[in-house]
Amino acid sequence: MESPEVTTLLDELTRLPGRDDPYPRYRRLREISPVVRAEDGALVVTRHADCVAVTRHPKLGHMPSHMMEFVRPDWDRHPALQQLFTSILAINPPDHTRLRRLVSSSFTARRVQALQPRIAQMVEELLEPMSGEVDFVQAFGFPLPVNVIGELLGIPEPDRAQFQTLVRDWTQVLEVISPEVLATADPAAATIRSYLAGLAAERRRKPGDDLISALVAAEEDGEKLTEDELLTMAALLFAAGFETTTNLLGNSVVSLLRNPDQLELLRMQPGLAASAVEELLRFDTPVQLLSRVAWDDIEIAGVPVSGGERIVAYLGAGNRDPERFTDPDRLDLARPDNAPLSFGGGIHYCLGAPLARLEAQIAIPALLARFPGLALAGEPGRRDSLAIRGYTSVPVTVG
Ligand code: HEM
């Protein structure tokens, strides 16, 4: 399970240029063994079935906060860690259940479907001024999701753009927690929090029909959530609501432009949009991995795991598992039985999955329909992170 080759492969995934194309490395890891041990002791799984098992296992969850003290005694003095580790993404029931319930009704498939006309309008407004050579990320990939989630939360339009950098800086801690990363991530997380505190105070005085006003009402109702929980929830929803979807749009456009037969297929058959988005999510997923801690001694993929050990599920690898997907390295927009791992699973299954899917299903066919001459105008710039995979820039010509 441990070998110098495993160590080298995992190490290459931690930095460019290795992480630019992780897929051949995942494949090699899976060939060596479906479960390998990283140098920091974490178990790494790369098969589809094992990734599913990790997300659903009743004895795998997140480190309870009283145990965090032992692992990282200063965690709650770092705004970047505090804001992440106390969010629903990283906590356990019963708090997870209570907090998730407060927001889940806003993101059901039915509620999200009602946003269809508004999203379609936003897509048209963004495509309209595009001409000549543009950076797809700046012109479309970022503004669409930030405006959709910004409108849902009630973040005033002129304030939204600053969060692109702030959220990117904050979420670096998903990758590595080092003093250098914290030096940038902490002030970013603190800025996001104080902005949201100001907004929540405003909504307390003058409520609107947005999600922050709804959270403020729940807080005032007592017992449902504290002000701290409110701000953490708003920060997570806002960040998760655009960062990953921006990357889905950027990754998808690059995947399509590099597979012109598939691009033409979707242009000719826009009815394939739903299946196409699932395949694009599988082919180059914006969230490549998630991690859990064993609460007890268990077994994963036949390997014993002791209580307290960390397990990392490489969703990006499971999405290319030949045991689950035929010819997994081929982009096949009409692939039948396509169920990507990209939104995780179990109780932490992505809350925003219906929203992300809808945005992409509207945006990608509209982009292809409007610009028949769409082409890459240069090498896309890769964001230097693996957990969150995306591009910082995608130069295209739209004709
Ligand atoms: C393509 C876009 C997206 C991808 C690939 C994605 C992926 C994921 C994944 C893999 C998880 C599970 C993490 C884990 O179990 O450790 C997750 C959780 C979550 N996502 Fe998304 N997400 C996307 C878009 C969104 C959007 C638009 C929202 C907006 C609300 C959102 C909100 C959340 C929240 C709140 C959680 C935590 C849920 C919980 O722990 O109960 N995501 N997402």
GROMACS .gro file of C-alpha atoms in nm, residues 23-312:
model
  290
   23TYR     CA    1  -0.602   1.174  -1.423
   24PRO     CA    2  -0.310   0.954  -1.539
   25ARG     CA    3  -0.176   0.973  -1.182
   26TYR     CA    4  -0.509   0.864  -1.037
   27ARG     CA    5  -0.516   0.575  -1.283
   28ARG     CA    6  -0.169   0.461  -1.181
   29LEU     CA    7  -0.259   0.490  -0.811
   30ARG     CA    8  -0.569   0.276  -0.866
   31GLU     CA    9  -0.361   0.016  -1.052
   32ILE     CA   10  -0.111  -0.003  -0.765
   33SER     CA   11  -0.383  -0.040  -0.504
   34PRO     CA   12  -0.736   0.097  -0.461
   35VAL     CA   13  -0.640   0.215  -0.112
   36VAL     CA   14  -0.303   0.380  -0.053
   37ARG     CA   15  -0.154   0.558   0.241
   38ALA     CA   16  -0.025   0.913   0.208
   39GLU     CA   17   0.288   1.028   0.389
   40ASP     CA   18   0.077   1.216   0.645
   41GLY     CA   19  -0.094   0.886   0.734
   42ALA     CA   20  -0.425   0.953   0.556
   43LEU     CA   21  -0.581   0.670   0.358
   44VAL     CA   22  -0.655   0.761  -0.004
   45VAL     CA   23  -0.927   0.585  -0.204
   46THR     CA   24  -0.958   0.616  -0.581
   47ARG     CA   25  -1.230   0.367  -0.684
   48HIS     CA   26  -1.587   0.482  -0.753
   49ALA     CA   27  -1.743   0.228  -0.514
   50ASP     CA   28  -1.502   0.319  -0.234
   51CYS     CA   29  -1.564   0.694  -0.278
   52VAL     CA   30  -1.938   0.627  -0.244
   53ALA     CA   31  -1.874   0.413   0.065
   54VAL     CA   32  -1.670   0.695   0.224
   55THR     CA   33  -1.947   0.953   0.177
   56ARG     CA   34  -2.214   0.720   0.316
   57HIS     CA   35  -2.037   0.532   0.595
   58PRO     CA   36  -2.219   0.593   0.926
   59LYS     CA   37  -1.891   0.592   1.118
   60LEU     CA   38  -1.709   0.839   0.897
   61GLY     CA   39  -1.766   1.207   0.956
   62HIS     CA   40  -1.582   1.519   1.058
   63MET     CA   41  -1.353   1.574   1.351
   64PRO     CA   42  -1.568   1.686   1.648
   65SER     CA   43  -1.459   2.033   1.769
   66HIS     CA   44  -1.343   1.905   2.110
   67MET     CA   45  -1.097   1.678   1.928
   68MET     CA   46  -0.977   1.959   1.702
   69GLU     CA   47  -0.809   2.102   2.010
   70PHE     CA   48  -0.560   1.814   2.004
   71VAL     CA   49  -0.492   1.825   1.632
   72ARG     CA   50  -0.473   2.200   1.588
   73PRO     CA   51  -0.508   2.384   1.920
   74ASP     CA   52  -0.514   2.730   1.757
   75TRP     CA   53  -0.781   2.650   1.495
   76ASP     CA   54  -1.049   2.881   1.636
   77ARG     CA   55  -0.809   3.175   1.645
   78HIS     CA   56  -0.776   3.159   1.266
   79PRO     CA   57  -1.081   3.313   1.096
   80ALA     CA   58  -1.022   3.103   0.784
   81LEU     CA   59  -1.030   2.776   0.979
   82GLN     CA   60  -1.299   2.883   1.223
   83GLN     CA   61  -1.534   2.985   0.941
   84LEU     CA   62  -1.476   2.660   0.753
   85PHE     CA   63  -1.466   2.406   1.036
   86THR     CA   64  -1.784   2.537   1.200
   87SER     CA   65  -1.980   2.542   0.871
   88ILE     CA   66  -2.225   2.263   0.778
   89LEU     CA   67  -1.963   2.135   0.536
   90ALA     CA   68  -1.748   2.023   0.829
   91ILE     CA   69  -1.974   1.954   1.128
   92ASN     CA   70  -2.167   1.648   1.243
   93PRO     CA   71  -2.525   1.581   1.349
   94PRO     CA   72  -2.718   1.699   1.541
   95ASP     CA   73  -2.589   2.053   1.466
   96HIS     CA   74  -2.544   1.965   1.100
   97THR     CA   75  -2.904   1.843   1.075
   98ARG     CA   76  -3.044   2.151   1.251
   99LEU     CA   77  -2.852   2.402   1.040
  100ARG     CA   78  -2.893   2.226   0.707
  101ARG     CA   79  -3.269   2.204   0.763
  102LEU     CA   80  -3.285   2.583   0.794
  103VAL     CA   81  -3.166   2.637   0.439
  104SER     CA   82  -3.254   2.317   0.254
  105SER     CA   83  -3.600   2.433   0.148
  106SER     CA   84  -3.446   2.720  -0.051
  107PHE     CA   85  -3.248   2.478  -0.269
  108THR     CA   86  -3.496   2.201  -0.351
  109ALA     CA   87  -3.528   2.103  -0.717
  110ARG     CA   88  -3.872   2.269  -0.730
  111ARG     CA   89  -3.758   2.601  -0.579
  112VAL     CA   90  -3.454   2.608  -0.803
  113GLN     CA   91  -3.655   2.527  -1.116
  114ALA     CA   92  -3.858   2.843  -1.051
  115LEU     CA   93  -3.536   3.042  -1.107
  116GLN     CA   94  -3.510   2.915  -1.465
  117PRO     CA   95  -3.644   3.231  -1.641
  118ARG     CA   96  -3.430   3.464  -1.430
  119ILE     CA   97  -3.114   3.259  -1.492
  120ALA     CA   98  -3.189   3.245  -1.866
  121GLN     CA   99  -3.224   3.625  -1.864
  122MET     CA  100  -2.892   3.669  -1.683
  123VAL     CA  101  -2.724   3.434  -1.933
  124GLU     CA  102  -2.850   3.643  -2.226
  125GLU     CA  103  -2.739   3.969  -2.060
  126LEU     CA  104  -2.388   3.831  -2.016
  127LEU     CA  105  -2.361   3.683  -2.367
  128GLU     CA  106  -2.494   3.997  -2.537
  129PRO     CA  107  -2.186   4.221  -2.496
  130MET     CA  108  -1.929   3.945  -2.563
  131SER     CA  109  -1.736   3.996  -2.886
  132GLY     CA  110  -1.389   3.930  -3.027
  133GLU     CA  111  -1.144   3.788  -2.776
  134VAL     CA  112  -1.255   3.759  -2.413
  135ASP     CA  113  -1.159   3.579  -2.096
  136PHE     CA  114  -1.451   3.341  -2.050
  137VAL     CA  115  -1.398   3.322  -1.672
  138GLN     CA  116  -1.419   3.698  -1.622
  139ALA     CA  117  -1.687   3.762  -1.883
  140PHE     CA  118  -1.920   3.477  -1.796
  141GLY     CA  119  -1.795   3.192  -1.576
  142PHE     CA  120  -1.768   3.408  -1.264
  143PRO     CA  121  -2.045   3.671  -1.313
  144LEU     CA  122  -2.326   3.422  -1.381
  145PRO     CA  123  -2.302   3.213  -1.061
  146VAL     CA  124  -2.202   3.506  -0.840
  147ASN     CA  125  -2.508   3.699  -0.955
  148VAL     CA  126  -2.742   3.401  -0.915
  149ILE     CA  127  -2.633   3.320  -0.559
  150GLY     CA  128  -2.586   3.690  -0.481
  151GLU     CA  129  -2.947   3.758  -0.576
  152LEU     CA  130  -3.073   3.462  -0.371
  153LEU     CA  131  -2.882   3.576  -0.065
  154GLY     CA  132  -2.956   3.944  -0.118
  155ILE     CA  133  -2.596   4.066  -0.168
  156PRO     CA  134  -2.612   4.402  -0.350
  157GLU     CA  135  -2.483   4.375  -0.705
  158PRO     CA  136  -2.197   4.628  -0.686
  159ASP     CA  137  -2.050   4.444  -0.384
  160ARG     CA  138  -2.025   4.101  -0.548
  161ALA     CA  139  -1.712   4.126  -0.766
  162GLN     CA  140  -1.469   4.166  -0.473
  163PHE     CA  141  -1.557   3.817  -0.350
  164GLN     CA  142  -1.387   3.640  -0.639
  165THR     CA  143  -1.043   3.700  -0.488
  166LEU     CA  144  -1.159   3.693  -0.126
  167VAL     CA  145  -1.319   3.348  -0.162
  168ARG     CA  146  -1.025   3.213  -0.361
  169ASP     CA  147  -0.790   3.328  -0.086
  170TRP     CA  148  -1.009   3.188   0.193
  171THR     CA  149  -1.062   2.847   0.030
  172GLN     CA  150  -0.688   2.790  -0.011
  173VAL     CA  151  -0.710   2.628   0.334
  174LEU     CA  152  -0.900   2.341   0.173
  175GLU     CA  153  -0.573   2.264  -0.002
  176VAL     CA  154  -0.304   2.310   0.256
  177ILE     CA  155  -0.295   2.475   0.598
  178SER     CA  156   0.043   2.646   0.625
  179PRO     CA  157   0.145   2.978   0.786
  180GLU     CA  158   0.188   3.127   0.437
  181VAL     CA  159  -0.161   3.023   0.328
  182LEU     CA  160  -0.316   3.139   0.657
  183ALA     CA  161  -0.149   3.479   0.618
  184THR     CA  162  -0.371   3.540   0.314
  185ALA     CA  163  -0.670   3.321   0.404
  186ASP     CA  164  -0.732   3.469   0.750
  187PRO     CA  165  -0.774   3.833   0.644
  188ALA     CA  166  -0.990   3.721   0.349
  189ALA     CA  167  -1.220   3.517   0.578
  190ALA     CA  168  -1.238   3.806   0.827
  191THR     CA  169  -1.329   4.054   0.551
  192ILE     CA  170  -1.605   3.825   0.422
  193ARG     CA  171  -1.741   3.786   0.775
  194SER     CA  172  -1.744   4.153   0.862
  195TYR     CA  173  -1.910   4.237   0.530
  196LEU     CA  174  -2.183   3.980   0.601
  197ALA     CA  175  -2.224   4.105   0.960
  198GLY     CA  176  -2.293   4.453   0.821
  199LEU     CA  177  -2.543   4.315   0.573
  200ALA     CA  178  -2.720   4.105   0.839
  201ALA     CA  179  -2.751   4.416   1.059
  202GLU     CA  180  -2.904   4.604   0.768
  203ARG     CA  181  -3.155   4.323   0.703
  204ARG     CA  182  -3.243   4.315   1.072
  205ARG     CA  183  -3.348   4.680   1.040
  206LYS     CA  184  -3.508   4.641   0.700
  207PRO     CA  185  -3.584   4.280   0.598
  208GLY     CA  186  -3.617   4.181   0.234
  209ASP     CA  187  -3.734   3.859   0.066
  210ASP     CA  188  -3.381   3.720   0.041
  211LEU     CA  189  -3.212   3.430   0.217
  212ILE     CA  190  -3.007   3.646   0.455
  213SER     CA  191  -3.329   3.811   0.576
  214ALA     CA  192  -3.478   3.462   0.625
  215LEU     CA  193  -3.173   3.356   0.830
  216VAL     CA  194  -3.195   3.677   1.036
  217ALA     CA  195  -3.563   3.601   1.107
  218ALA     CA  196  -3.469   3.246   1.215
  219GLU     CA  197  -3.202   3.389   1.446
  220GLU     CA  198  -3.445   3.635   1.603
  221ASP     CA  199  -3.693   3.355   1.651
  222GLY     CA  200  -3.447   3.223   1.910
  223GLU     CA  201  -3.288   2.879   1.950
  224LYS     CA  202  -3.275   2.806   1.577
  225LEU     CA  203  -2.934   2.955   1.508
  226THR     CA  204  -2.691   3.196   1.670
  227GLU     CA  205  -2.549   3.506   1.500
  228ASP     CA  206  -2.218   3.326   1.460
  229GLU     CA  207  -2.391   3.036   1.286
  230LEU     CA  208  -2.582   3.279   1.066
  231LEU     CA  209  -2.265   3.448   0.942
  232THR     CA  210  -2.088   3.116   0.886
  233MET     CA  211  -2.386   2.984   0.690
  234ALA     CA  212  -2.406   3.296   0.474
  235ALA     CA  213  -2.031   3.283   0.404
  236LEU     CA  214  -2.045   2.915   0.307
  237LEU     CA  215  -2.353   2.952   0.086
  238PHE     CA  216  -2.209   3.250  -0.094
  239ALA     CA  217  -1.864   3.096  -0.144
  240ALA     CA  218  -1.986   2.746  -0.236
  241GLY     CA  219  -2.256   2.903  -0.453
  242PHE     CA  220  -2.021   3.059  -0.705
  243GLU     CA  221  -1.667   2.926  -0.668
  244THR     CA  222  -1.743   2.569  -0.775
  245THR     CA  223  -1.997   2.667  -1.041
  246THR     CA  224  -1.749   2.915  -1.193
  247ASN     CA  225  -1.507   2.624  -1.219
  248LEU     CA  226  -1.771   2.392  -1.365
  249LEU     CA  227  -1.842   2.646  -1.642
  250GLY     CA  228  -1.471   2.706  -1.715
  251ASN     CA  229  -1.379   2.335  -1.705
  252SER     CA  230  -1.676   2.251  -1.927
  253VAL     CA  231  -1.592   2.506  -2.194
  254VAL     CA  232  -1.232   2.387  -2.209
  255SER     CA  233  -1.339   2.018  -2.220
  256LEU     CA  234  -1.582   2.092  -2.504
  257LEU     CA  235  -1.337   2.302  -2.705
  258ARG     CA  236  -1.082   2.021  -2.677
  259ASN     CA  237  -1.342   1.765  -2.791
  260PRO     CA  238  -1.497   1.942  -3.093
  261ASP     CA  239  -1.710   1.643  -3.197
  262GLN     CA  240  -1.886   1.657  -2.858
  263LEU     CA  241  -1.920   2.035  -2.879
  264GLU     CA  242  -2.088   2.001  -3.220
  265LEU     CA  243  -2.314   1.726  -3.086
  266LEU     CA  244  -2.443   1.950  -2.808
  267ARG     CA  245  -2.480   2.246  -3.044
  268MET     CA  246  -2.690   2.033  -3.279
  269GLN     CA  247  -2.884   1.866  -2.996
  270PRO     CA  248  -2.936   2.116  -2.710
  271GLY     CA  249  -3.185   1.867  -2.566
  272LEU     CA  250  -2.878   1.673  -2.450
  273ALA     CA  251  -2.800   1.948  -2.198
  274ALA     CA  252  -2.893   1.755  -1.884
  275SER     CA  253  -2.691   1.446  -1.977
  276ALA     CA  254  -2.408   1.667  -2.109
  277VAL     CA  255  -2.375   1.853  -1.778
  278GLU     CA  256  -2.356   1.523  -1.585
  279GLU     CA  257  -2.080   1.407  -1.817
  280LEU     CA  258  -1.892   1.738  -1.792
  281LEU     CA  259  -1.918   1.713  -1.412
  282ARG     CA  260  -1.775   1.362  -1.430
  283PHE     CA  261  -1.505   1.435  -1.684
  284ASP     CA  262  -1.337   1.725  -1.502
  285THR     CA  263  -1.504   1.779  -1.169
  286PRO     CA  264  -1.458   2.111  -0.984
  287VAL     CA  265  -1.430   1.935  -0.645
  288GLN     CA  266  -1.167   1.664  -0.678
  289LEU     CA  267  -1.159   1.529  -0.325
  290LEU     CA  268  -1.323   1.524   0.014
  291SER     CA  269  -1.202   1.397   0.347
  292ARG     CA  270  -1.348   1.231   0.654
  293VAL     CA  271  -1.231   1.104   0.992
  294ALA     CA  272  -1.314   0.757   1.129
  295TRP     CA  273  -1.507   0.781   1.456
  296ASP     CA  274  -1.443   0.415   1.529
  297ASP     CA  275  -1.246   0.117   1.400
  298ILE     CA  276  -1.395   0.029   1.062
  299GLU     CA  277  -1.305  -0.130   0.730
  300ILE     CA  278  -1.293   0.044   0.393
  301ALA     CA  279  -1.227  -0.155   0.076
  302GLY     CA  280  -1.119  -0.445   0.294
  303VAL     CA  281  -0.858  -0.233   0.472
  304PRO     CA  282  -0.887  -0.182   0.847
  305VAL     CA  283  -0.911   0.183   0.951
  306SER     CA  284  -0.858   0.282   1.314
  307GLY     CA  285  -1.072   0.538   1.493
  308GLY     CA  286  -0.920   0.885   1.447
  309GLU     CA  287  -0.761   0.805   1.108
  310ARG     CA  288  -0.829   1.034   0.812
  311ILE     CA  289  -0.962   0.912   0.477
  312VAL     CA  290  -0.946   1.107   0.154
   0.00000   0.00000   0.00000
